[in-house]
DNA sequence: CTAGTTGCAAAGAGTTTGCATGGCG
DNA sequence: CGCCATGCAAACTCTTTGCAACTAG
């Protein structure tokens, strides 16, 4: 899906990997890269390329009309549920055994099969709780 | 927040209560009520009134730019997590003990406090699983 | 060279708002 | 009768797309 490594794409990937596990909107990415010069359309196009390559996850925040993007090392994500901090926007990974337990207990009692890739649990992380 | 019970508001509330626990977009509501005659702006205005009164919950679906609304009997919701079926759009309530267990185990092990009101778990419900 | 990428500007989709009219209480 | 709510259209925000110019390989 992406054959050329243009300087815009390089800048974006650099920025995203420096900010992995944060929920970023297209606008935020464009703004962060205004030094390097990238157009908003290039941001969107690269985001969808990266999404199709599985390097990025696209998610909507409850009640917002902006869509946010999450760049993460894919292998960690496979079997864990995502926890997103409402204060700092950082994403955490629920430990796999915990996730499995939850998924299994639902499958058994409530007969509901959770889709781990599209589920995000919202709350407040330890760091932000202590800050307050 | 809402002092007058106009026929439009009455129609909307009627429709919503007949379709409680379903995720509906503003457009869907307008379309469903095209017989009774309601403008899209009135739909939006009533939706935000109802949201402020706590009768409705606003949520975004992952990857979509539409926002969806959920009308539920508030008392059931207080202490349960929401499960949303990706096939039929219906919302289920996770049994309270299960929800508590999950929340507590995260609080203990992963030091993350879940916000039950803004978290929705996605997956497939029993009915849709059997259909397939 | 030449096909993938970019930037710009225009088009779309969803949501919000200003203002005059209408209708609930 | 007064004030809130509605409808319409215009304004806004976020995202997508067409097209000519540019550039990585």
XYZ file of C-alpha atoms (C1' of nucleotides) in Angstrom:
314
model
C 0.000 0.000 0.000
C 2.861 2.400 0.509
C 5.743 2.044 -1.889
C 7.520 5.341 -1.622
C 8.907 6.636 1.627
C 8.384 10.345 1.151
C 9.657 12.847 3.630
C 6.086 13.515 4.768
C 5.432 9.872 5.468
C 8.755 9.572 7.241
C 7.967 12.558 9.439
C 4.539 11.183 10.286
C 5.786 7.732 11.189
C 8.533 9.291 13.255
C 6.077 11.422 15.141
C 3.651 8.566 15.642
C 6.272 6.216 16.989
C 7.482 8.881 19.376
C 3.878 9.181 20.544
C 2.831 5.547 20.451
C -0.114 4.632 22.653
C -1.548 8.123 22.510
C -4.833 8.925 20.887
C -4.175 11.517 18.223
C -6.504 13.232 15.808
C -5.556 14.072 12.238
C -5.473 17.742 13.145
C -3.125 17.153 16.053
C -0.728 15.289 13.821
C -0.807 17.995 11.177
C -0.227 20.654 13.828
C 2.661 18.759 15.390
C 4.337 18.503 12.007
C 3.797 22.036 10.832
C 7.519 22.568 10.954
C 8.150 19.771 8.456
C 5.275 20.818 6.211
C 2.561 18.296 5.543
C -0.922 18.875 4.238
C -3.986 17.641 6.027
C -4.901 15.479 3.044
C -1.534 13.742 3.155
C -2.088 13.123 6.857
C -5.422 11.470 6.162
C -4.088 9.460 3.264
C -1.135 8.192 5.235
C -3.357 7.391 8.166
C -5.546 5.151 6.059
C -2.536 3.489 4.458
C -1.081 2.785 7.864
C -4.425 1.542 9.074
C -4.681 -0.921 6.213
C -1.178 -2.110 6.952
C -2.345 -2.746 10.489
C 0.102 -0.290 12.011
C -2.597 2.013 13.249
C -5.941 1.597 14.886
C -8.756 4.020 14.253
C -11.181 4.778 17.052
C -13.857 7.268 17.972
C -14.085 8.867 21.326
C -17.452 8.743 22.951
C -19.423 11.881 22.198
C -16.840 13.469 19.945
C -17.089 13.722 16.225
C -13.372 13.602 15.690
C -11.789 10.259 15.031
C -8.597 9.375 16.827
C -5.717 7.219 15.751
C -3.555 4.954 17.791
C -0.128 3.763 16.768
C 1.044 0.733 18.708
C 3.399 -2.168 18.388
C 0.984 -4.649 16.960
C 2.225 -7.761 18.698
C 1.412 -6.461 22.175
C -2.115 -5.708 21.106
C -3.220 -8.996 19.713
C -4.612 -10.559 22.844
C -5.068 -7.727 25.231
C -7.876 -5.288 25.751
C -7.138 -1.600 25.549
C -7.509 0.769 28.436
C -7.651 4.430 27.580
C -7.051 7.146 30.141
C -9.571 9.966 29.876
C -7.209 12.450 31.501
C -3.961 11.971 29.592
C -5.207 10.068 26.526
C -2.613 7.340 26.933
C -3.447 3.783 26.109
C -2.575 0.848 28.311
C -2.813 -2.844 27.695
C -4.791 -4.976 30.034
C -2.783 -7.974 31.025
C -3.642 -10.955 28.894
C -4.851 -13.238 31.662
C -7.188 -10.542 32.904
C -8.509 -9.985 29.434
C -9.006 -13.687 28.868
C -10.820 -14.068 32.141
C -13.174 -11.266 31.292
C -13.850 -12.520 27.800
C -14.422 -16.078 28.992
C -16.701 -15.114 31.842
C -18.876 -13.129 29.477
C -18.928 -15.884 26.934
C -20.130 -18.272 29.628
C -22.598 -16.196 31.634
C -23.926 -13.548 29.359
C -23.429 -15.304 26.089
C -21.737 -12.347 24.542
C -18.537 -12.641 22.510
C -16.269 -9.660 22.931
C -14.417 -8.270 19.959
C -11.105 -7.327 21.474
C -9.937 -5.293 18.526
C -12.777 -2.797 18.624
C -13.280 -2.521 22.359
C -11.669 0.167 24.436
C -12.253 0.558 28.160
C -12.242 4.147 29.398
C -11.163 5.308 32.794
C -8.333 6.950 34.675
C -4.823 5.570 34.914
C -2.698 5.355 38.023
C -0.435 8.246 37.084
C -3.336 10.637 36.575
C -5.102 9.472 39.705
C -2.029 10.362 41.749
C -1.594 13.701 40.071
C -5.065 14.819 41.062
C -34.195 22.112 30.071
C -37.388 21.122 28.302
C -40.484 22.960 29.384
C -42.881 22.431 26.543
C -43.968 19.019 25.378
C -44.364 19.635 21.684
C -45.692 17.002 19.371
C -42.215 16.558 17.898
C -40.660 15.917 21.264
C -43.467 13.559 22.146
C -42.966 11.622 18.927
C -39.221 11.397 19.497
C -39.508 10.186 23.055
C -42.139 7.693 21.979
C -39.921 6.341 19.240
C -36.874 6.235 21.485
C -38.638 4.350 24.236
C -39.961 1.856 21.732
C -36.357 1.404 20.579
C -34.583 1.585 23.889
C -31.185 -0.080 24.017
C -30.575 0.446 20.319
C -27.887 2.695 18.969
C -29.542 5.241 16.760
C -28.115 8.095 14.761
C -29.821 11.457 14.368
C -30.561 10.617 10.751
C -32.176 7.314 11.630
C -34.448 9.029 14.119
C -35.442 11.700 11.640
C -36.124 9.053 8.990
C -38.194 6.943 11.361
C -40.331 9.953 12.193
C -40.798 11.290 8.704
C -44.489 10.488 8.974
C -44.903 12.744 11.994
C -42.796 15.511 10.531
C -39.731 16.589 12.441
C -36.747 18.548 11.216
C -33.209 17.328 11.646
C -32.378 20.357 13.768
C -35.211 19.600 16.170
C -33.885 16.051 16.403
C -30.456 17.335 17.354
C -31.807 19.868 19.796
C -34.022 17.346 21.529
C -31.204 14.845 21.630
C -28.970 17.242 23.491
C -31.761 18.239 25.859
C -32.418 14.600 26.635
C -28.729 13.991 27.056
C -28.447 16.782 29.604
C -31.424 15.380 31.454
C -29.542 12.091 31.595
C -32.155 10.207 29.600
C -29.852 9.555 26.704
C -26.269 8.551 26.284
C -24.186 9.785 23.385
C -21.547 7.517 21.934
C -19.339 7.238 18.876
C -18.788 4.049 17.021
C -15.220 3.158 16.300
C -14.183 4.328 12.851
C -17.439 6.082 12.046
C -17.961 9.785 12.057
C -21.601 9.552 12.980
C -22.533 9.814 16.624
C -25.069 7.400 18.010
C -27.557 7.831 20.796
C -28.775 5.343 23.306
C -31.993 5.673 25.259
C -32.144 3.448 28.300
C -33.941 3.232 31.577
C -31.395 5.021 33.666
C -31.658 2.936 36.805
C -30.546 -0.266 35.103
C -27.478 1.462 33.776
C -26.002 2.880 36.898
C -23.810 0.021 37.913
C -23.528 -2.129 34.849
C -21.213 -2.022 31.899
C -22.701 -1.818 28.436
C -22.272 -4.476 25.822
C -23.015 -3.456 22.274
C -23.649 -5.969 19.510
C -21.824 -5.100 16.318
C -24.311 -7.021 14.191
C -27.673 -5.807 15.419
C -26.696 -2.642 17.305
C -28.578 -3.690 20.415
C -27.206 -2.863 23.806
C -27.068 -5.307 26.664
C -26.234 -4.801 30.292
C -23.473 -6.793 31.815
C -24.663 -8.272 35.068
C -23.635 -6.145 37.976
C -21.521 -8.697 39.779
C -19.552 -9.367 36.623
C -19.027 -5.684 36.096
C -17.926 -5.191 39.678
C -15.506 -8.072 39.458
C -13.935 -6.667 36.354
C -13.692 -3.183 37.713
C -12.217 -4.356 40.993
C -9.692 -6.676 39.421
C -8.433 -3.855 37.253
C -8.293 -1.471 40.134
C -6.175 -3.978 42.031
C -3.850 -5.402 39.400
C -3.531 -2.813 36.719
C -4.218 0.227 38.776
C -6.723 1.551 36.350
C -10.121 2.902 37.377
C -12.811 2.180 34.853
C -15.413 4.793 34.066
C -18.508 2.705 33.636
C -20.544 5.471 32.097
C -18.301 6.022 29.118
C -17.172 2.471 28.469
C -18.880 0.232 25.954
C -17.720 -3.276 25.170
C -18.202 -4.349 21.566
C -18.839 -7.839 20.336
C -21.556 -10.163 19.114
C -24.613 -11.147 21.105
C -26.032 -14.634 21.435
C -28.956 -14.021 19.104
C -26.725 -12.840 16.260
C -24.238 -15.612 16.811
C -26.975 -18.182 16.331
C -28.352 -16.447 13.274
C -25.048 -16.691 11.431
C 11.579 8.098 -16.655
C 7.093 6.863 -14.456
C 4.155 5.543 -11.044
C 3.123 6.725 -6.322
C 2.470 11.117 -3.445
C 1.656 15.620 -2.458
C -0.934 20.145 -2.061
C -4.714 22.720 -3.083
C -9.267 23.517 -3.491
C -13.749 21.775 -4.000
C -17.081 18.432 -2.604
C -19.341 15.520 1.099
C -21.199 14.122 5.466
C -22.655 15.206 10.052
C -23.736 18.748 13.335
C -24.719 23.453 15.040
C -26.741 28.042 14.913
C -29.461 32.551 13.694
C -33.717 34.133 12.905
C -38.496 34.560 11.916
C -42.690 31.863 12.607
C -45.587 28.879 15.187
C -47.750 26.588 19.164
C -47.668 24.978 24.248
C -49.259 26.280 28.589
C -50.450 36.187 25.374
C -45.467 35.223 26.327
C -41.930 32.348 25.803
C -39.984 28.174 24.215
C -39.419 25.153 20.282
C -39.570 24.471 15.404
C -38.104 24.793 10.479
C -35.187 26.469 7.135
C -30.994 27.690 5.450
C -26.530 29.100 6.213
C -22.314 28.230 8.764
C -19.031 24.950 10.723
C -16.063 20.929 11.391
C -14.064 16.843 9.979
C -12.944 13.915 6.120
C -12.623 12.548 1.251
C -11.573 13.255 -3.583
C -10.023 15.189 -8.366
C -6.323 16.901 -10.578
C -2.060 18.938 -11.891
C 2.658 19.305 -10.176
C 6.360 16.912 -7.886
C 9.589 13.301 -6.505
C 11.374 8.701 -4.850
C 13.322 4.748 -6.777
